[in-house]
PDB file of C-alpha atoms in Angstrom:
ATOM      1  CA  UNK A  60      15.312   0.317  -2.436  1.00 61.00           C
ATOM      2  CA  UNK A  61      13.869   2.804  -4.646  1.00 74.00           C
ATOM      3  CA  UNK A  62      15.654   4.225  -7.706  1.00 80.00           C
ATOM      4  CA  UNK A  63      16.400   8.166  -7.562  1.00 88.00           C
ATOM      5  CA  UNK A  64      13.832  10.270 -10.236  1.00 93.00           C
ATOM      6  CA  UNK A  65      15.600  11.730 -13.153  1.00 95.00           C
ATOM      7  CA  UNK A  66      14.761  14.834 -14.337  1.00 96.00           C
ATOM      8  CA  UNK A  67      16.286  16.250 -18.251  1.00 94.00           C
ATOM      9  CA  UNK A  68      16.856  19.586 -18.466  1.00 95.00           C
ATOM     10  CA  UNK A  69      17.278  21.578 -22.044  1.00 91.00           C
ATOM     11  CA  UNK A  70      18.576  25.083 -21.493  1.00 93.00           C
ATOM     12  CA  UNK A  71      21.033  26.886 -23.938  1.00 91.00           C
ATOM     13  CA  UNK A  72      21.500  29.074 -21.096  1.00 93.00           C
ATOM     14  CA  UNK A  73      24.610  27.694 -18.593  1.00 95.00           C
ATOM     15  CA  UNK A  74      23.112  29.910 -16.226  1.00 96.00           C
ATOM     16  CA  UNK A  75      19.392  29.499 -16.378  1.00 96.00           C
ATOM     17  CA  UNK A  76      19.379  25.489 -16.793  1.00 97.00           C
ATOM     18  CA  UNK A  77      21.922  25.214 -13.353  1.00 97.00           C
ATOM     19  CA  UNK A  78      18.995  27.095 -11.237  1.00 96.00           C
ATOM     20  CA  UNK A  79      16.542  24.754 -13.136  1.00 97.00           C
ATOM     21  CA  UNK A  80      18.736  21.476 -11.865  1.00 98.00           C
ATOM     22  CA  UNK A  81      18.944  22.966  -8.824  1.00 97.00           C
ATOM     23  CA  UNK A  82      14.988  23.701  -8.225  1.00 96.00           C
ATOM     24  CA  UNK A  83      14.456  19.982  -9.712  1.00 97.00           C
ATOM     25  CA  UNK A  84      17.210  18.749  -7.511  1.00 96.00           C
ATOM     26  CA  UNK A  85      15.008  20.675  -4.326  1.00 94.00           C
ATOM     27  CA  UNK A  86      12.461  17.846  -5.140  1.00 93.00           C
ATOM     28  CA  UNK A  87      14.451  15.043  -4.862  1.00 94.00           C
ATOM     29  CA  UNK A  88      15.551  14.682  -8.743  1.00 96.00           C
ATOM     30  CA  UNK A  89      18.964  13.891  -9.769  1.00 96.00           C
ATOM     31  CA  UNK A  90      19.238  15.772 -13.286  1.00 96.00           C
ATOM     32  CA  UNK A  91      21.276  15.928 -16.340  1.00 95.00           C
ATOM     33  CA  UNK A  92      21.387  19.017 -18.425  1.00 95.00           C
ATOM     34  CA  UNK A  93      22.137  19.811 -22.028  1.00 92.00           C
ATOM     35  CA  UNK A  94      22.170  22.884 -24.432  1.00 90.00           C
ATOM     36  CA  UNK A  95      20.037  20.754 -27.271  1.00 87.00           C
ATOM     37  CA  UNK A  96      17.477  18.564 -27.555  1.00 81.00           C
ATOM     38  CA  UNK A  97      19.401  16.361 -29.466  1.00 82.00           C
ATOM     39  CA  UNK A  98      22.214  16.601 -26.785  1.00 85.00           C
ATOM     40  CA  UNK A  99      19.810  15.729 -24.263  1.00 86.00           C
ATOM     41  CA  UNK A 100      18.443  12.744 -26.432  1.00 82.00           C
ATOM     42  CA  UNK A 101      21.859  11.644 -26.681  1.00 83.00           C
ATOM     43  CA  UNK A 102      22.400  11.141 -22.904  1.00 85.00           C
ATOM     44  CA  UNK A 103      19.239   9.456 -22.086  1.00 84.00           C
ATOM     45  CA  UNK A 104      19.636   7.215 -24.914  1.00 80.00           C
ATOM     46  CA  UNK A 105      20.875   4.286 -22.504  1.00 80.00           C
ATOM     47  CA  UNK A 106      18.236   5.369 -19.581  1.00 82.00           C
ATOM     48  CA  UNK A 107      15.559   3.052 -19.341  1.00 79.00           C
ATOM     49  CA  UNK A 108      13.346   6.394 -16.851  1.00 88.00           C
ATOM     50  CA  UNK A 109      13.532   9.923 -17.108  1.00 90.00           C
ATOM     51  CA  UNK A 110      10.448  10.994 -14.716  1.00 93.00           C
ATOM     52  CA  UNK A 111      10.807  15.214 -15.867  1.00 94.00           C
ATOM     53  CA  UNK A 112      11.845  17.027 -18.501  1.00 91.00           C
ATOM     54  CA  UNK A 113      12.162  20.485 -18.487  1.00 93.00           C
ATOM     55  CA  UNK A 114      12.504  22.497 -21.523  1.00 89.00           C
ATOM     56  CA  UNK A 115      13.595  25.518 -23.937  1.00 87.00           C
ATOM     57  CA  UNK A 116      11.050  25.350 -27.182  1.00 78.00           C
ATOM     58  CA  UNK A 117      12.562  25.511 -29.748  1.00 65.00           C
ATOM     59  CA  UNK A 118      16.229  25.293 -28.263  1.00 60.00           C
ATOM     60  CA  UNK A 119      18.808  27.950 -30.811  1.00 59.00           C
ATOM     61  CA  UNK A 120      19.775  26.552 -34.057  1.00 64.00           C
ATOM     62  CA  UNK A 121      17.482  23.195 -33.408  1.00 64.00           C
ATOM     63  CA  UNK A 122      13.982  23.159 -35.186  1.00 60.00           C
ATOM     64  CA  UNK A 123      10.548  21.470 -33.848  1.00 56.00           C
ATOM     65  CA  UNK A 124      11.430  17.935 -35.319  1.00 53.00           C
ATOM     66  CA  UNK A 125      12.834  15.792 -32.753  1.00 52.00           C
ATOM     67  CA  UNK A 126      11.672  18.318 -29.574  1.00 55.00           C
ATOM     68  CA  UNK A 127      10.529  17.162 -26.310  1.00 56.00           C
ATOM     69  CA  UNK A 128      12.825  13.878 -26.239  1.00 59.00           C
ATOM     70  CA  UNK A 129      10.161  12.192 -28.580  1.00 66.00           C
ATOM     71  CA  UNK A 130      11.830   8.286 -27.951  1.00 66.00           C
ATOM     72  CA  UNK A 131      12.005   9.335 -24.450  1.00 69.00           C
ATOM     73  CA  UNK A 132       8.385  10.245 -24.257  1.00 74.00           C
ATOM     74  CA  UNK A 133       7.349   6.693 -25.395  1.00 76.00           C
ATOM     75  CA  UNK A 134       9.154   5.002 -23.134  1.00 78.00           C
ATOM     76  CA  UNK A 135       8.243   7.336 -20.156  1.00 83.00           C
ATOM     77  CA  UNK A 136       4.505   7.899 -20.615  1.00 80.00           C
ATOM     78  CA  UNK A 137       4.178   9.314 -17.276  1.00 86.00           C
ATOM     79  CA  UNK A 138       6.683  12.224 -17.544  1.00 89.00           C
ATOM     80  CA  UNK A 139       6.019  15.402 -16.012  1.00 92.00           C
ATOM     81  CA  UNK A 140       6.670  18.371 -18.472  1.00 90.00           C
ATOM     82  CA  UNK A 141       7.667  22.084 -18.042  1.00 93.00           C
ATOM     83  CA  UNK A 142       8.232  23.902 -21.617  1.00 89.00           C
ATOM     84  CA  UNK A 143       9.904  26.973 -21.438  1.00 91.00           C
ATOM     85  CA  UNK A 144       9.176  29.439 -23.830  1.00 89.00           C
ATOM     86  CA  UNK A 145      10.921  32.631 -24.721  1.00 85.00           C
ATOM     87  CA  UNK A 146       8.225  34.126 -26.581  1.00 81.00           C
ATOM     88  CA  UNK A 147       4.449  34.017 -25.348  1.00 80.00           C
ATOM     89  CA  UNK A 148       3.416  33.452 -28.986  1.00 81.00           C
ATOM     90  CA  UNK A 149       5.723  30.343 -29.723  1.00 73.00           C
ATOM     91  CA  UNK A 150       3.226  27.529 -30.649  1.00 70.00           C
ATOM     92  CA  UNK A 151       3.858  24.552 -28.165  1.00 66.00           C
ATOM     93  CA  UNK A 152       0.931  22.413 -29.769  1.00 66.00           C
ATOM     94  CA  UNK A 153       3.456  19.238 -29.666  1.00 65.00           C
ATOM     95  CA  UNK A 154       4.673  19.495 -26.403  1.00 69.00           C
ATOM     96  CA  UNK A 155       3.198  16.351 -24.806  1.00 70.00           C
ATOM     97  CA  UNK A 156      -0.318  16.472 -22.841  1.00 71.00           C
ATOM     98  CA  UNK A 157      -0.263  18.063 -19.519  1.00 77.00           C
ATOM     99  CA  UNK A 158       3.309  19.810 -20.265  1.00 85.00           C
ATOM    100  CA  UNK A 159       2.913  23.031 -17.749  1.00 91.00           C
ATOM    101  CA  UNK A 160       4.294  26.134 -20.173  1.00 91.00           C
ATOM    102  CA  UNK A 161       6.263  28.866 -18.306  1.00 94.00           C
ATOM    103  CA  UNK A 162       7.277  32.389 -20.071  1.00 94.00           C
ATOM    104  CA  UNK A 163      10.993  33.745 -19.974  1.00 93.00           C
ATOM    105  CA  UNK A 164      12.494  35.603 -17.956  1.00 94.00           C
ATOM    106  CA  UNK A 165      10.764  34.094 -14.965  1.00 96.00           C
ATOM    107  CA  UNK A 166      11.236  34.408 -11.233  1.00 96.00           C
ATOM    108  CA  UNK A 167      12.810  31.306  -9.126  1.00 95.00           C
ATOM    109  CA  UNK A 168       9.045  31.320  -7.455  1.00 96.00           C
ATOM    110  CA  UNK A 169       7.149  31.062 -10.851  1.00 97.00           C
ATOM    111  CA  UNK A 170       9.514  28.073 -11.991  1.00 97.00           C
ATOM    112  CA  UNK A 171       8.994  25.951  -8.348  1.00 96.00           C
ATOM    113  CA  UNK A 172       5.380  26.468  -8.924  1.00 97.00           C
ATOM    114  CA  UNK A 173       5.641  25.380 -12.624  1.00 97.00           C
ATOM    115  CA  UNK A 174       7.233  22.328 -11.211  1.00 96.00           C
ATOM    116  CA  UNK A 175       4.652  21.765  -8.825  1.00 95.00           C
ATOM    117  CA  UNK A 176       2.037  22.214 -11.202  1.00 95.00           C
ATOM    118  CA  UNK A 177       3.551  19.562 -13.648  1.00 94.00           C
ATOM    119  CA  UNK A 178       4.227  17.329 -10.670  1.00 92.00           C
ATOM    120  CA  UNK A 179       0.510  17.754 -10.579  1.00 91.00           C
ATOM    121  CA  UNK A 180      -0.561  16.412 -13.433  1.00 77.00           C
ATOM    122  CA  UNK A 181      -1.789  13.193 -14.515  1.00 66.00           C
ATOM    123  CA  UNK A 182       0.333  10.781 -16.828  1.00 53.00           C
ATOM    124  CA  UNK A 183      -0.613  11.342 -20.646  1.00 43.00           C
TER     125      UNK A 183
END
């Protein structure tokens, strides 16, 4: 039996990162969702596969260290990545290779074909 893909999502937004779970959960991804980076780090601490992670860079009151679920990144070298970015300008240089950037505020269309896009792309 195959395991169910697990997708992380990082919105401070309640609002925003429930449509994001529920677009992920559209293709077949169970998801977990947390205001911080570090509060997402914390709950896939024990998870030996998160397959997406989707992204607010940099996540209020959090800085660039520790973004992007670095542990979870080495231990999941084939995650797909959407970054979501509230201003066109913010630098995403260490978002991992292949991470699909989408601006804020963005349509319910624009983020499924984000998704797709990142589904898309080849491991890093």
């Amino acid at each position: 039996m195959s395991r169910q893909l697990l997708a992380v999502v990082i919105e401070p937004s309640t609002a925003l990162a429930q449509t994001v779970a529920e677009v992920l959960g559209q293709r077949g991804f169970e998801t977990l969702t947390a205001s911080t980076h570090a509060g997402a780090a914390r709950q896939v601490e024990q998870i030996t596969c998160v397959d997406f992670l989707a992204a607010a860079v940099p996540a209020p009151g959090e800085d660039h260290a520790g973004a992007y679920l670095e542990e979870a990144q080495k231990k999941n070298a084939g995650m797909k990545v959407v970054v979501m970015l509230s201003d066109p300008d913010e630098p995403a240089d260490d978002a991992p290779k292949g991470a699909v950037r989408i601006i804020k505020p963005f349509s319910r269309d624009e983020l499924m074909a984000a998704v797709d896009r990142a589904m898309e792309t080849k491991g890093v």
